[in-house]
C-alpha positions as a printed Julia matrix, in Angstrom:
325×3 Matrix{Float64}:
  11.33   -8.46  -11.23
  10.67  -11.18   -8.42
   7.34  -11.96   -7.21
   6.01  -13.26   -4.45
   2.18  -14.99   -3.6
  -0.28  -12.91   -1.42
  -3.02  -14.23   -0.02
  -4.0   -17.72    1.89
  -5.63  -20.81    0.87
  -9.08  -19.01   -0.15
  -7.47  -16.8    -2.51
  -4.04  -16.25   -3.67
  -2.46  -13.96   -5.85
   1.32  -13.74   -7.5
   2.0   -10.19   -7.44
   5.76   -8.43   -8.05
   7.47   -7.41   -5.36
   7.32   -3.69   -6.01
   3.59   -2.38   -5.98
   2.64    0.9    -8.03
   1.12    3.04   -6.67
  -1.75    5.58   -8.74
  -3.37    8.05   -6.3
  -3.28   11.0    -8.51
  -3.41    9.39  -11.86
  -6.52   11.06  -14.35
  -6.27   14.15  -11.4
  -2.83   15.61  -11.22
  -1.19   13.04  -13.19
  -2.76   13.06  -16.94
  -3.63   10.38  -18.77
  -0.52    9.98  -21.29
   1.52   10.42  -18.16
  -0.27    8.0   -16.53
   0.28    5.35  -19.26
   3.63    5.91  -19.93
   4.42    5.45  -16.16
   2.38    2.23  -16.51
   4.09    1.06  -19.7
   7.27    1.2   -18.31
   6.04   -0.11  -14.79
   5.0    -3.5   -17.07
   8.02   -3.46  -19.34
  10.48   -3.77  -15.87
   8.34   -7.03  -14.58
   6.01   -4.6   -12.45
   2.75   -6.56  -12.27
   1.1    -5.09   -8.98
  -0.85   -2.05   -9.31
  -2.66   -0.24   -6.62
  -5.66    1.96   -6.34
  -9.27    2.78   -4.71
 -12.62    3.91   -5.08
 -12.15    7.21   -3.45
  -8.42    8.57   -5.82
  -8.48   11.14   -6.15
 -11.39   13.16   -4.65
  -8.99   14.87   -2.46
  -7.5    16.9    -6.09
  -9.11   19.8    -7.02
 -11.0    18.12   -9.61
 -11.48   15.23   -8.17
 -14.57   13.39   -6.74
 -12.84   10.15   -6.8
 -12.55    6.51   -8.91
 -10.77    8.89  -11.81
  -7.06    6.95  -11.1
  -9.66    3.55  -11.86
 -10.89    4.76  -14.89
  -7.44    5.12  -16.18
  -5.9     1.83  -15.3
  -9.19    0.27  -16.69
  -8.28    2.53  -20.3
  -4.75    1.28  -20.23
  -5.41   -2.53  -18.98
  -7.94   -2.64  -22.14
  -5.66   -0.92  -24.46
  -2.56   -2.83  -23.76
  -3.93   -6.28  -23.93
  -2.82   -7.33  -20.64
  -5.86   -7.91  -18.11
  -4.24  -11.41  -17.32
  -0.73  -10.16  -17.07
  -1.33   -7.83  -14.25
  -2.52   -7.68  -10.41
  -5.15   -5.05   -9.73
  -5.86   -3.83   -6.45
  -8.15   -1.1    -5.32
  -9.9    -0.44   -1.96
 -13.81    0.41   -0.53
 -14.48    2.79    2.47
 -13.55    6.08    1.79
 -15.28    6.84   -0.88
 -16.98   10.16   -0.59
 -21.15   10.37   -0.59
 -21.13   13.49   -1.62
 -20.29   13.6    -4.73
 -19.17   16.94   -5.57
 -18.54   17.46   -2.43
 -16.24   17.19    0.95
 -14.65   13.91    0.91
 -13.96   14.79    4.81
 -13.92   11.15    6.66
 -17.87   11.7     8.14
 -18.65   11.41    4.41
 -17.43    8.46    3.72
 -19.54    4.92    2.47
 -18.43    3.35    5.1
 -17.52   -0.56    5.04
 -20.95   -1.77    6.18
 -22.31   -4.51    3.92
 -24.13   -2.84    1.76
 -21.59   -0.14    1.42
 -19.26   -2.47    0.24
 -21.64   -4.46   -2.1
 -22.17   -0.96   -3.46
 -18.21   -0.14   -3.73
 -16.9    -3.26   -4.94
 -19.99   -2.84   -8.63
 -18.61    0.96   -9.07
 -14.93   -0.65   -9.42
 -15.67   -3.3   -11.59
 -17.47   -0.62  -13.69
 -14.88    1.61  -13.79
 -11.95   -0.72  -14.33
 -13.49   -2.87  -16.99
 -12.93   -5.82  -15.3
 -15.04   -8.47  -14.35
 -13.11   -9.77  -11.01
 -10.74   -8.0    -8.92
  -7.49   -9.55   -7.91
  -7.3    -8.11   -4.31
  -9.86   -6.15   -2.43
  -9.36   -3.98    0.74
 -10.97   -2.57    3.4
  -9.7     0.86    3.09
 -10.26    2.53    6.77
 -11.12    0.56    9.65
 -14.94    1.48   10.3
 -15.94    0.97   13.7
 -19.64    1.85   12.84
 -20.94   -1.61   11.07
 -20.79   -4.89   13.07
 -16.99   -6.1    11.98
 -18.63   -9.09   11.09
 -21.04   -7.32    8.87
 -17.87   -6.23    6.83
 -16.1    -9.51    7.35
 -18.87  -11.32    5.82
 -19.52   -9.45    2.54
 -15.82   -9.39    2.03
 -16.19  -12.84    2.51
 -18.76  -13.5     0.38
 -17.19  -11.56   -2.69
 -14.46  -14.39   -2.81
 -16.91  -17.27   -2.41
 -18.53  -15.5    -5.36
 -15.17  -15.0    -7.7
 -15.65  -11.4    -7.43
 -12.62  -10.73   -5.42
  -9.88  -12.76   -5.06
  -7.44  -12.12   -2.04
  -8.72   -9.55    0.65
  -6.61   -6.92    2.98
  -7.24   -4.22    5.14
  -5.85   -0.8     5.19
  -5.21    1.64    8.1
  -6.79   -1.11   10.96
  -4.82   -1.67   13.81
  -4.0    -4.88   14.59
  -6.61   -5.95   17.37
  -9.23   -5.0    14.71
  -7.25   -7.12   12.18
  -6.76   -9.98   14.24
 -10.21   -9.88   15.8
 -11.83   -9.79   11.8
  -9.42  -12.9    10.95
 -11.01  -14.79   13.79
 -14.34  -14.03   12.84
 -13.85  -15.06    9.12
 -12.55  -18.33   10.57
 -15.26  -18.71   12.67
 -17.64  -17.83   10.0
 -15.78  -20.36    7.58
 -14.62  -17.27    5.04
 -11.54  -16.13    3.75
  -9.69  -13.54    5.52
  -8.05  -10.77    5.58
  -4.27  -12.06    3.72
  -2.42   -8.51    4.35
  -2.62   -5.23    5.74
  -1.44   -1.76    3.84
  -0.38    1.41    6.22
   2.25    3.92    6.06
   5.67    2.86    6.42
   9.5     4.46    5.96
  12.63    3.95    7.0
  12.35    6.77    9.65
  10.65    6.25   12.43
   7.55    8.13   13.33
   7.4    10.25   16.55
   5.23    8.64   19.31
   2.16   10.47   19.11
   2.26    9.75   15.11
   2.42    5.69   15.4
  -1.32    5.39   15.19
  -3.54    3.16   13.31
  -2.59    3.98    9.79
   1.52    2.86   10.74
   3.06   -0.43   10.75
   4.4    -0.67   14.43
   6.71   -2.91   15.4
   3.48   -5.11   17.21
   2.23   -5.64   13.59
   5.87   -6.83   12.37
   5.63   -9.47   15.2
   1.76  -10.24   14.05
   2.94  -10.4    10.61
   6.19  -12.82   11.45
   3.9   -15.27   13.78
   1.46  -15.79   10.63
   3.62  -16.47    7.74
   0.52  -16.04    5.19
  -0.28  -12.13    6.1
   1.67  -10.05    4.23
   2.76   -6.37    4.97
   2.61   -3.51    2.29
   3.83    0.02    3.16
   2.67    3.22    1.59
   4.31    6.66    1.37
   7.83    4.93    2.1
   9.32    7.56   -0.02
   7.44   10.58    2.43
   6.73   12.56   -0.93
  10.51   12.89   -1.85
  11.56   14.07    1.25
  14.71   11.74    1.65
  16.48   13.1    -2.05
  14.84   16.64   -2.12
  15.86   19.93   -0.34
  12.43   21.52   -1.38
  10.4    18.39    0.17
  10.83   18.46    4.06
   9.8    16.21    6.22
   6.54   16.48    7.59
   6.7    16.99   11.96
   5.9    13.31   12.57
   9.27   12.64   10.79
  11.27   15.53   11.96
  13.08   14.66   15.33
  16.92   13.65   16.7
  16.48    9.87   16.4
  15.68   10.52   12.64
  19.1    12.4    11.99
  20.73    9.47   13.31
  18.96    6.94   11.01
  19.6     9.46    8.21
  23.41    9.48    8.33
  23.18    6.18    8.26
  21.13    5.78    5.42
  23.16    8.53    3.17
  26.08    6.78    4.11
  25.34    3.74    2.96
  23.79    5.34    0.1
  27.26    6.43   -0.59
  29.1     3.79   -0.56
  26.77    1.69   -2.79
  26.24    4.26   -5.29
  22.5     3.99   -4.5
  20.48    6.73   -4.21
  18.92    7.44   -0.6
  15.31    6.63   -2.06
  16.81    3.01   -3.57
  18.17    2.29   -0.33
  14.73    2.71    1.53
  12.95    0.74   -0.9
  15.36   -2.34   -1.21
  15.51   -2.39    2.73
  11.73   -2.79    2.75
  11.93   -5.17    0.51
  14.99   -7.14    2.6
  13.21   -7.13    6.04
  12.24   -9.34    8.03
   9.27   -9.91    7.33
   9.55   -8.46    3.8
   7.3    -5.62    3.68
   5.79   -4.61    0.02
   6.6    -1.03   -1.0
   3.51    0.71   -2.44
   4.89    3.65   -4.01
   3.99    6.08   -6.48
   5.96    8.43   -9.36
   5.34   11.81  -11.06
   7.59   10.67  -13.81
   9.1     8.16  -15.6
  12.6     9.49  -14.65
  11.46    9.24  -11.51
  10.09    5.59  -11.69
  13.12    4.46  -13.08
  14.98    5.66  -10.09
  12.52    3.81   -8.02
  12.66    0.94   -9.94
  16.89    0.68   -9.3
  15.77   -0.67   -6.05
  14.52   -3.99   -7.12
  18.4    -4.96   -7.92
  19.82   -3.74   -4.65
  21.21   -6.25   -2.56
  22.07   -5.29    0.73
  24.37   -7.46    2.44
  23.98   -8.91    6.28
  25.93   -6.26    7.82
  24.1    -3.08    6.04
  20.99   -4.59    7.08
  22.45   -4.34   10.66
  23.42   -1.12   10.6
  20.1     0.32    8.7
  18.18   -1.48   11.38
  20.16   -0.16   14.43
  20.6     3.08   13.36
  19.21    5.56   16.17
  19.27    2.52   18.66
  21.84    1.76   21.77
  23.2    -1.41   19.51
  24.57    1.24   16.86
C-alpha cells in the first residue's frame, strides 16, 4: 500500500494512504473480530489506524475508550507498536460515565480537558506517545488558544506527534493555525470531517463536511492534509437494505450515481471501490477513514487501493450532476 507523510515541520508522520477506521470495535464489533480485521488491515500495507477517547459510548454498552483498549491488546500482542500509525481524538468524551454521552456532556477541549484526555489514551492504548492527536469537535467554550496551546505543548513534550482537528470549520481552523504560529507551536497538520462522493444537500454542508472552501484551504497549504469519514455512508452505495440518509437523498445525487455505477461497470469495480479510489485520486488527495464489519468486507474496501482511474473518469466522476456533464 502507498503512503504518504502527514504533518509539518513540528511533527510528521508516514501513514498509508487508506486509514482504518474502529468506532465500534470492543462494542458491536468483538474482540476476535476486531483483530482479525486488524490483522488483515496490517498484512495489506494498512499502517493508519483511527480512533478516540469517546468510541463507543454511543453502543449500548458503551461508555467510551473500549475501541482503544482493543487496538492497545492487539498493538501489544502483535509486536508491532513501531510498525503502525495510531490516531485517536479528545473532546467528546462523555463526563458522565454511565451516562448520556449527549454533546453538553462532553470534556470539552479546554486545557485541562485535554491534559486529562490525552493520560486516559495513553493508558488505555499501552503506548507511551501517540502518533497523531485531534481535536475531536470544535469547542467554542475554552479560549482557542487555550486548546491551541496544550495541543501545542504535547508535541514540544513528545507526547503527541502530528496534531488535527475534527469537525471545525475552516475559519476556526485557520484562525487556531495562526495562533500556533504566533505562539511559536506546531499546528494543526489536517482536518477529519465527513466526506462521500455524493454531495450533501445545502442545509447538511455544515461544520462536520469538507466543503469545497476547505478543498481550496487545503490546495493553498500543501502541508494540511484532508481525511474523510463515513465515505462509504454505512453501505448505502452497494446495499438495497442501507438507504441513504435525507442529507444524501436528492436529484443531483441520482445523477452522480449513474455515473458512478457506470463506471463501476465498466471497470469491474464495485461502486464502494470506486468512491474510495476517487478520494484517494483528488485533487487534493483526501484520506479515506473508513471502517468494516468484516473481513469480507475489508477486503472489498481494500480493492480500492489498486484502482487507477484514468484522466477522463476523473472528469466525469467530478462533473457528474454539474452543467459541464
Amino acid at each position: 500500500m502507498r503512503t504518504r507523510w502527514l504533518g509539518d515541520r513540528d511533527g510528521r508522520v508516514e501513514v498509508s494512504e487508506f486509514c482504518l477506521g474502529t468506532i465500534p470495535f470492543g462494542t458491536r464489533t468483538d474482540e476476535d473480530t476486531a483483530f482479525a480485521l486488524l490483522d488483515r488491515f496490517f498484512e495489506a500495507g494498512g499502517t493508519f489506524i483511527d480512533t478516540a477517547n469517546s468510541y463507543d459510548q454511543w453502543a449500548d454498552s458503551g461508555v467510551g475508550g473500549e475501541s482503544e483498549i482493543v487496538i492497545g491488546r492487539w498493538i501489544r500482542s502483535r509486536g508491532v507498536r513501531d510498525q503502525v500509525v495510531v490516531a485517536t481524538k479528545a473532546g467528546a468524551h462523555a463526563t458522565k460515565v454511565p451516562g448520556d454521552p449527549a454533546m453538553e456532556n462532553w470534556e470539552g477541549l479546554s486545557g485541562k480537558a485535554v491534559r486529562r484526555a490525552v493520560q486516559g489514551s495513553l493508558e488505555r492504548l499501552g503506548v507511551d506517545r501517540i502518533d497523531l492527536y485531534y481535536a475531536h469537535w470544535d469547542d467554542r467554550e475554552p479560549e482557542l488558544a487555550d486548546t491551541v496551546g496544550e495541543f501545542g505543548a504535547l508535541v514540544k513534550e513528545g507526547v503527541v506527534g502530528a496534531i488535527g482537528c475534527s469537525n471545525t470549520p475552516v475559519w476556526r481552523i485557520e484562525r487556531a493555525r495562526e495562533l500556533a504560529r504566533a505562539a511559536g507551536v506546531a499546528a494543526y497538520s489536517c482536518v477529519q470531517q465527513l466526506h462521500t462522493y455524493l454531495w450533501p444537500r445545502p442545509e447538511r454542508t455544515g461544520f462536520d463536511v469538507i466543503t469545497p472552501e476547505l478543498i481550496d484551504y487545503a490546495k493553498s497549504e500543501p502541508e494540511f492534509t484532508l481525511l474523510g469519514y463515513k465515505p462509504l455512508l454505512r453501505g448505502a452505495y452497494t446495499r438495497a437494505d442501507r438507504p441513504f440518509e435525507r442529507g444524501y437523498d436528492h436529484p443531483t445525487s441520482a445523477s452522480r450515481l449513474e455515473v458512478l455505477n457506470q463506471v463501476a461497470a465498466e471497470t469491474g469495480a464495485t461502486a464502494n471501490q470506486i468512491v474510495l479510489a476517487w478520494m484517494m485520486q483528488s485533487d487534493p488527495v483526501i484520506i479515506p477513514v473508513s471502517a468494516a464489519g468484516t473481513v469480507a468486507q475489508l477486503d472489498e474496501q481494500l480493492g480500492a487501493v489498486d484502482l487507477q482511474l484514468d484522466q477522463e473518469t476523473m472528469r466525469r466522476l467530478n462533473t457528474a450532476g454539474t452543467d459541464e456533464t
